[in-house]
Short mmCIF file of C-alpha atoms in Angstrom, two decimals:
data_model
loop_
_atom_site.label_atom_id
_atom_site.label_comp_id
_atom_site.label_asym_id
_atom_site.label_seq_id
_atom_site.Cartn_x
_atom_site.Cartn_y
_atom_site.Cartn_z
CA UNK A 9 0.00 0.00 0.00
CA UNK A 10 1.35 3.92 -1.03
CA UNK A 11 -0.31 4.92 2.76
CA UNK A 12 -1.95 4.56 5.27
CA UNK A 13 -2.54 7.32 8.49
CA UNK A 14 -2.84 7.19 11.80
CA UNK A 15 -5.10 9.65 13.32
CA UNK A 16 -3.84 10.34 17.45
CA UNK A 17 -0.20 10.98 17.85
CA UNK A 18 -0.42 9.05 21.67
CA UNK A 19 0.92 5.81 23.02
CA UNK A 20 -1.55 3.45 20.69
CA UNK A 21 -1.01 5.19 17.77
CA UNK A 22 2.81 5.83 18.31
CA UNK A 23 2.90 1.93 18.71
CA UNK A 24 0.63 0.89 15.79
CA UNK A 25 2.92 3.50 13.76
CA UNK A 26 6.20 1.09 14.63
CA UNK A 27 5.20 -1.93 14.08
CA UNK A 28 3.09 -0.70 10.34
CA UNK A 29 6.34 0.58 9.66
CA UNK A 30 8.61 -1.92 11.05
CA UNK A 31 6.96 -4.31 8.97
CA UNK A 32 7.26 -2.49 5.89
CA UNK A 33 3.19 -1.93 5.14
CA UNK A 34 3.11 0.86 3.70
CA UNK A 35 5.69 3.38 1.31
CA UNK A 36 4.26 6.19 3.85
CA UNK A 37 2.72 6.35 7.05
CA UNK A 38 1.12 9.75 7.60
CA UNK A 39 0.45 10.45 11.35
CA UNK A 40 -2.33 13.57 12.53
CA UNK A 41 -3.03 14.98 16.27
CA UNK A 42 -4.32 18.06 17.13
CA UNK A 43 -1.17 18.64 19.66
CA UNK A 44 1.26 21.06 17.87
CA UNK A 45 4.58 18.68 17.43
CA UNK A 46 3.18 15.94 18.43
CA UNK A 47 2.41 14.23 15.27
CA UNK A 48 6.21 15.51 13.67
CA UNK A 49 8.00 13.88 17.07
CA UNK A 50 6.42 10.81 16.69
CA UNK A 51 6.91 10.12 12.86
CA UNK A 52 10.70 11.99 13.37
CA UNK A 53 11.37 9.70 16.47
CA UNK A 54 9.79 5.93 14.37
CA UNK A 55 11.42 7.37 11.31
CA UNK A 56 15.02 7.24 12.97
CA UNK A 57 14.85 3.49 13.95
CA UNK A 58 15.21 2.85 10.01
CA UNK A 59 18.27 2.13 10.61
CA UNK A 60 18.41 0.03 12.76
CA UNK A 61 15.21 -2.05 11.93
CA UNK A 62 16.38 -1.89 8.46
CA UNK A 63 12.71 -0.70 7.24
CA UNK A 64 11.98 2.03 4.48
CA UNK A 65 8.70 3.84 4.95
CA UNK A 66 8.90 7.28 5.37
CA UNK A 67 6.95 9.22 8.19
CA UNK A 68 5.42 12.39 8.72
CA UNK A 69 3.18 14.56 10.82
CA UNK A 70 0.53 17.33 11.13
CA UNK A 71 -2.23 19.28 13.15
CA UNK A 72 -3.27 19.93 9.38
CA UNK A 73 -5.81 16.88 8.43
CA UNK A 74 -5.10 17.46 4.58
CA UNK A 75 -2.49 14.98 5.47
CA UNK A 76 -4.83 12.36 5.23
CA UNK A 77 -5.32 12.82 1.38
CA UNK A 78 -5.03 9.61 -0.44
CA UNK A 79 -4.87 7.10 2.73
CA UNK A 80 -5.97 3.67 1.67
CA UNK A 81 -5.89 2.84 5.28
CA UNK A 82 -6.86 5.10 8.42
CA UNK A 83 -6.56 3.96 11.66
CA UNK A 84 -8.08 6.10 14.16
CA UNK A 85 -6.89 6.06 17.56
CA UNK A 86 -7.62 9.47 19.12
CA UNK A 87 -9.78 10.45 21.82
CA UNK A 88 -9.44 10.95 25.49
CA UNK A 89 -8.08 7.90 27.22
CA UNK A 90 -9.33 6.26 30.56
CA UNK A 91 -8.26 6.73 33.79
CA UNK A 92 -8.34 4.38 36.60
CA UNK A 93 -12.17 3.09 37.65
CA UNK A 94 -13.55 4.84 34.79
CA UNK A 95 -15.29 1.98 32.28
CA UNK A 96 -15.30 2.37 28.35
CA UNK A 97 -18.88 3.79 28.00
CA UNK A 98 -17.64 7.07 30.13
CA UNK A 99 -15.53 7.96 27.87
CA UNK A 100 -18.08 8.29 25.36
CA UNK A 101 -19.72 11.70 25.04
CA UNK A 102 -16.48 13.42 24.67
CA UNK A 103 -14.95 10.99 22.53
CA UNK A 104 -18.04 11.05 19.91
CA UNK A 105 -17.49 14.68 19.19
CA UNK A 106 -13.74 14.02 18.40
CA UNK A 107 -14.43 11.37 16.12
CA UNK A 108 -17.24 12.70 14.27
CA UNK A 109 -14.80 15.87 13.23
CA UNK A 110 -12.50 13.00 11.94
CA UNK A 111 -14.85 11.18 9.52
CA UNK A 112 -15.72 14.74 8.46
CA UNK A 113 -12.20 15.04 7.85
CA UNK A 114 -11.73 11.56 6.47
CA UNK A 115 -14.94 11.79 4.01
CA UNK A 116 -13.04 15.35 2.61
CA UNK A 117 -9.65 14.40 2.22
CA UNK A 118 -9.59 10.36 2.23
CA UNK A 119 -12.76 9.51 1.27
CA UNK A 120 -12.09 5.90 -0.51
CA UNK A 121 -10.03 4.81 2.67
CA UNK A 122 -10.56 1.94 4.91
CA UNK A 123 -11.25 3.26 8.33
CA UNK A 124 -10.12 1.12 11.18
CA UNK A 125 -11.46 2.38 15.03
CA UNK A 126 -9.62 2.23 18.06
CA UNK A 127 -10.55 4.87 19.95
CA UNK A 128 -13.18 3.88 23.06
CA UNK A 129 -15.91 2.81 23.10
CA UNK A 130 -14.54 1.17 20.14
CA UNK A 131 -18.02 -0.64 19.40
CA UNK A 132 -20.44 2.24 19.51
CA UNK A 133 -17.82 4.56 17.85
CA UNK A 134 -17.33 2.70 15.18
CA UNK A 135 -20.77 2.51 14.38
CA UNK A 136 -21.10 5.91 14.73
CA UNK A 137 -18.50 6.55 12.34
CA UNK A 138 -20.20 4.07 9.92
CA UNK A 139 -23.65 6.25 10.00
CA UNK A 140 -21.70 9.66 10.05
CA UNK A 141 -19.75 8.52 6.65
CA UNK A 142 -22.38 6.90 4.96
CA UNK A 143 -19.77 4.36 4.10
CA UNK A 144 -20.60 1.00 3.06
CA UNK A 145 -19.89 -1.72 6.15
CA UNK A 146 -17.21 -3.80 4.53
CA UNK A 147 -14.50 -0.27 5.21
CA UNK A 148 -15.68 0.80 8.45
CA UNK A 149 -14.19 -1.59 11.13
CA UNK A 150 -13.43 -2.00 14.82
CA UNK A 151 -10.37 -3.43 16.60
CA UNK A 152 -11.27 -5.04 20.07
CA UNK A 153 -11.09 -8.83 19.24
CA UNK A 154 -7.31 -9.73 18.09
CA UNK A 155 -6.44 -7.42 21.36
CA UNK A 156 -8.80 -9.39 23.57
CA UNK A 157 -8.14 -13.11 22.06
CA UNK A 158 -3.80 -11.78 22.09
CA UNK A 159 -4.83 -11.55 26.24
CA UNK A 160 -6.18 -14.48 26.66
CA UNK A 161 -4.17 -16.63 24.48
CA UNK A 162 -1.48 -14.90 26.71
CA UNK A 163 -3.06 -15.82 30.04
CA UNK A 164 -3.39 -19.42 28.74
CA UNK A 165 0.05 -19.18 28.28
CA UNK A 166 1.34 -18.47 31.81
CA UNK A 167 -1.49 -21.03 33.71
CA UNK A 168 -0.45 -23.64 31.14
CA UNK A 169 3.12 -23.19 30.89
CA UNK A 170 3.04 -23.76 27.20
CA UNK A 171 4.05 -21.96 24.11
CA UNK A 172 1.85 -18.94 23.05
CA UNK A 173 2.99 -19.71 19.32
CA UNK A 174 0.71 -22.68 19.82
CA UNK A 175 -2.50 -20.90 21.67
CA UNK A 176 -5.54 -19.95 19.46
CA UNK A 177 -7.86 -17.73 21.59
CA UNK A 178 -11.17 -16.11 20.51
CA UNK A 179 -13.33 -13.41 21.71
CA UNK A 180 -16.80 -12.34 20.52
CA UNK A 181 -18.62 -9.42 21.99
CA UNK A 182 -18.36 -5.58 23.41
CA UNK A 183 -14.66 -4.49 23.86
CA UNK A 184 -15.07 -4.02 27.62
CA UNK A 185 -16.28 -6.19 30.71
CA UNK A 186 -19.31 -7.91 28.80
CA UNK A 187 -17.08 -9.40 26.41
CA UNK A 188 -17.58 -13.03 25.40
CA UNK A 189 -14.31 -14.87 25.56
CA UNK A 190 -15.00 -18.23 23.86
CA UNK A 191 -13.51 -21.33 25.50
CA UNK A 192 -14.88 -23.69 22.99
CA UNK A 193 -13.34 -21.74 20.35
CA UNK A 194 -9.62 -21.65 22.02
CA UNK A 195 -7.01 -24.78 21.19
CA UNK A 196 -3.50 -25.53 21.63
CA UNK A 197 -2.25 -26.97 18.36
CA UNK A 198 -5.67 -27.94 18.05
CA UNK A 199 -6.47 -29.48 21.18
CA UNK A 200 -9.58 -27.74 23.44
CA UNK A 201 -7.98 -25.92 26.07
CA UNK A 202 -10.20 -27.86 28.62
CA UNK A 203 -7.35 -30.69 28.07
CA UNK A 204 -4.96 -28.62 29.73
CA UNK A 205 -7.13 -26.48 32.28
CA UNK A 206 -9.52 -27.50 34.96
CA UNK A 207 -12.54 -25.25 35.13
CA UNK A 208 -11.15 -23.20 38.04
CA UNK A 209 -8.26 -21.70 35.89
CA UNK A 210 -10.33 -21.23 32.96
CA UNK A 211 -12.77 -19.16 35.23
CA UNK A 212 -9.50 -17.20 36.38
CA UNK A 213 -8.68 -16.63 32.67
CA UNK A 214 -12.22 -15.35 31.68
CA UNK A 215 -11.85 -12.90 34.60
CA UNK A 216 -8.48 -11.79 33.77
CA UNK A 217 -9.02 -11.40 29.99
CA UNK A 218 -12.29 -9.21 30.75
CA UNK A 219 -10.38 -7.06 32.79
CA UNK A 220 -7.18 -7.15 30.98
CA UNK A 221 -7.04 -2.99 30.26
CA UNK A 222 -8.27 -2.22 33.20
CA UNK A 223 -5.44 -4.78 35.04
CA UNK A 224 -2.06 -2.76 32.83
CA UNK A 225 -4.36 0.51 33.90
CA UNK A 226 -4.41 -0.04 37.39
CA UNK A 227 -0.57 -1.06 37.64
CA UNK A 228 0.58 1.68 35.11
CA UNK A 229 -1.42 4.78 36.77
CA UNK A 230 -0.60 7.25 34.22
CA UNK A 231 -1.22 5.04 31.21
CA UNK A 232 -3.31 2.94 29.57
CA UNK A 233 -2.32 -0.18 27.90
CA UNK A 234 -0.29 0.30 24.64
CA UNK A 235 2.05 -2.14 22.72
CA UNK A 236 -0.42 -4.63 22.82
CA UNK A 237 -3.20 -3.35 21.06
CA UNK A 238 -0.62 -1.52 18.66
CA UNK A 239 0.27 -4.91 17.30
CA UNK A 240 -3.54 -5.82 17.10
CA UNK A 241 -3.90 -2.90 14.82
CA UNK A 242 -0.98 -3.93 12.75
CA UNK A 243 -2.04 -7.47 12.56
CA UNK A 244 -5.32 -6.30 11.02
CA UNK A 245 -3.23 -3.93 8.69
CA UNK A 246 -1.56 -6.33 7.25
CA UNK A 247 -4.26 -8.28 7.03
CA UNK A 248 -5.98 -5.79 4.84
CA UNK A 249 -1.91 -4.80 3.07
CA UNK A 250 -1.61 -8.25 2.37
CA UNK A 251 -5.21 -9.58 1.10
CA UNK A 252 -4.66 -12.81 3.13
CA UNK A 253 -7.73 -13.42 4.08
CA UNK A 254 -7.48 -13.57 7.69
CA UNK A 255 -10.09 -14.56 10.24
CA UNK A 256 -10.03 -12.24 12.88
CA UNK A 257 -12.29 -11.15 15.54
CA UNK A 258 -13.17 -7.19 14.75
CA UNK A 259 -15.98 -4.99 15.51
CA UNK A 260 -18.38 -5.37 12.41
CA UNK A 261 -21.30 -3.70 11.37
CA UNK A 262 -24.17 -6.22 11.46
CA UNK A 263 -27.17 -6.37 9.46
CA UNK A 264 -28.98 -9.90 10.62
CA UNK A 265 -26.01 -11.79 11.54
CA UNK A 266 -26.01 -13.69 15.29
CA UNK A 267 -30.00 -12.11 15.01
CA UNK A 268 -29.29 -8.37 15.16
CA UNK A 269 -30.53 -6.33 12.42
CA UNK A 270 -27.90 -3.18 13.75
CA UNK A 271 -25.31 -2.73 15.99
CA UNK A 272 -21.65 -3.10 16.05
CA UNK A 273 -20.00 -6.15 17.16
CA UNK A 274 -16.68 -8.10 18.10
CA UNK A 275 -17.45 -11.10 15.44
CA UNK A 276 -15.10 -13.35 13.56
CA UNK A 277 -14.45 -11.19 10.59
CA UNK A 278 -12.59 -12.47 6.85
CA UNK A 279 -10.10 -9.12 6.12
CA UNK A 280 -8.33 -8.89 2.94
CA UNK A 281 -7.68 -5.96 0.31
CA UNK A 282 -11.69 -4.72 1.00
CA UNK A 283 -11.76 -4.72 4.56
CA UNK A 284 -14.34 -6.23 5.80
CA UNK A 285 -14.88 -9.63 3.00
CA UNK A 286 -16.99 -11.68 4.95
CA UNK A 287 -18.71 -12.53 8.84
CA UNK A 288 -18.55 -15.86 9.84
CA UNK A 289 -21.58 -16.53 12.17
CA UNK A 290 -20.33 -19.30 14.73
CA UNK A 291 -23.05 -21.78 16.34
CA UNK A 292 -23.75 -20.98 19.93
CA UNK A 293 -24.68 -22.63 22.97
CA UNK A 294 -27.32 -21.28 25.12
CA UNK A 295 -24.75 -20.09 27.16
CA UNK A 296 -22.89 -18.03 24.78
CA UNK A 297 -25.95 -16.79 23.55
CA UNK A 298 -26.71 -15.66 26.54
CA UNK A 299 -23.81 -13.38 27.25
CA UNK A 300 -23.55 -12.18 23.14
CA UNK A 301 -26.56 -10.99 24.00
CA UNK A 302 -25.73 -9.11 27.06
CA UNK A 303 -22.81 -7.43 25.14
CA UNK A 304 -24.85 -6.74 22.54
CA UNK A 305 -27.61 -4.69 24.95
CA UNK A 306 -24.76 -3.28 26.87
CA UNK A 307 -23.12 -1.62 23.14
CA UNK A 308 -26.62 -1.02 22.02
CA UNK A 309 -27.64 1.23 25.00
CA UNK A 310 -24.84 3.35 24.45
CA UNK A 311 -25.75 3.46 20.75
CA UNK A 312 -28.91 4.72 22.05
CA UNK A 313 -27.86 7.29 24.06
CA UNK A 314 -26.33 9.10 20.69
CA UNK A 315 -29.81 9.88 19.01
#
């Protein structure tokens, strides 16, 4: 790809900006905050580890969103970040208003991009975004999943003692603490996790994986968490970059699937060179269905409260 932007010059973008880069993604990443300098440091300070990462994409930065022109890819991580005991959902009033000034932005300067949301709450906003733009589903898309599913695969990691290389997690629902991690749906080299854990640790690892922000939150203070959902974004980059074809769990636009005419939800997604190719509905038990749709109400009442 010629290049892709990064909208919010902080910690999340700063990280998704490396590792686009590091891997070689794009022939330009373009990075916009509103922060005077911010933008330039960041792309100056990624642009010098060339080098030494032996990578060729060239960086740049502005307050001015004409940057954005010609972006195939936008990733949009701005907004105001949480702070300890705050939730997702409180973040959301303020948050809207910034990112409905960047899909104005995007729709004047970028308008045949792929738009990729980070910012919180990462469900309702990128719906939002999808009804602000007018943009067809398939280029409006959420990342909450790959994060969430990276956690828990992690967590199964340090119970079991085992390789993460071998650890396939997933997680359906809301990006926050109705999220629907799938224990069914989570092998190691293709064994059922059950194998390996007795139901007390896989209860520990649901908890932990719900709360997994809020757990590098607490012990950081001053920041939120950072590197790892920078490398969720650039997973789903390349993804996209690449056309692979990837299944990965994203926040989709839905229109019937898993029963829900509208809404936004963490589903298993097909990405390639369009974005969003294809949902794959999964068969749930009554239990699962139960707490998809508790996520579902939970992202849906905050969709609400926007009209």
């Amino acid at each position: 790809m010629q290049k892709i932007a990064i909208v919010g010059a902080g910690r999340v973008g700063e990280a998704a900006a490396q590792f686009i880069a590091q891997n070689d993604m794009a022939r330009e990443i373009a990075m916009l905050d509103v922060r005077e300098g911010a933008a330039e440091g960041c792309a100056l300070d990624i642009q010098e580890t060339a080098p030494l990462f032996k990578f060729d994409t060239r960086l740049s930065g502005s307050t001015d969103p004409a940057i954005l022109r010609d972006a195939g890819i936008i990733v949009v991580t701005a907004g105001i970040p949480r702070k300890p005991g705050m939730s997702r959902s409180d973040v959301l009033d303020t948050n809207v208003r910034i990112i409905d000034e960047i899909v104005d932005n995007i729709m004047r300067y970028a308008p045949d991009a792929i738009l990729l949301f980070v910012s919180n709450p990462v469900d309702v906003l990128t719906w939002r975004a999808w009804k602000r733009s007018g943009l067809p589903r398939e280029r409006v898309i959420g990342q909450a999943g790959v994060l969430d599913s990276s956690r828990m695969a992690a967590f199964v990691a340090l119970e079991t003692g085992l390789c993460s290389c071998d650890i396939n997690a997933m997680v359906l629902g809301g990006h926050g603490d109705s999220m629907v991690p799938m224990l069914r749906y989570t092998t190691i080299n293709g064994i059922p996790v059950d194998k390996f854990l007795d139901a007390q640790a896989l209860e520990r690892i649901v908890t932990r994986t719900r709360g997994g922000g809020a757990e590098v939150l607490a012990l950081r203070k001053n920041s939120s968490a950072y590197d790892a959902p920078g490398a969720a974004v650039a997973q789903m980059v390349e993804a996209i970059v690449t056309d692979r074809k990837r299944v990965l769990p994203s926040v989709a636009i839905l229109q019937g699937e898993y029963s829900y005419p509208d809404g936004a939800m963490g589903v298993p997604c097909v990405l390639g060179k369009n974005g969003l190719e294809r949902i794959v509905e999964l068969d749930l038990n009554a239990s699962e269905t139960a707490m998809f749709k508790h996520s579902m109400e939970s992202v849906l009442a905050d969709i609400a409260r926007l009209h």
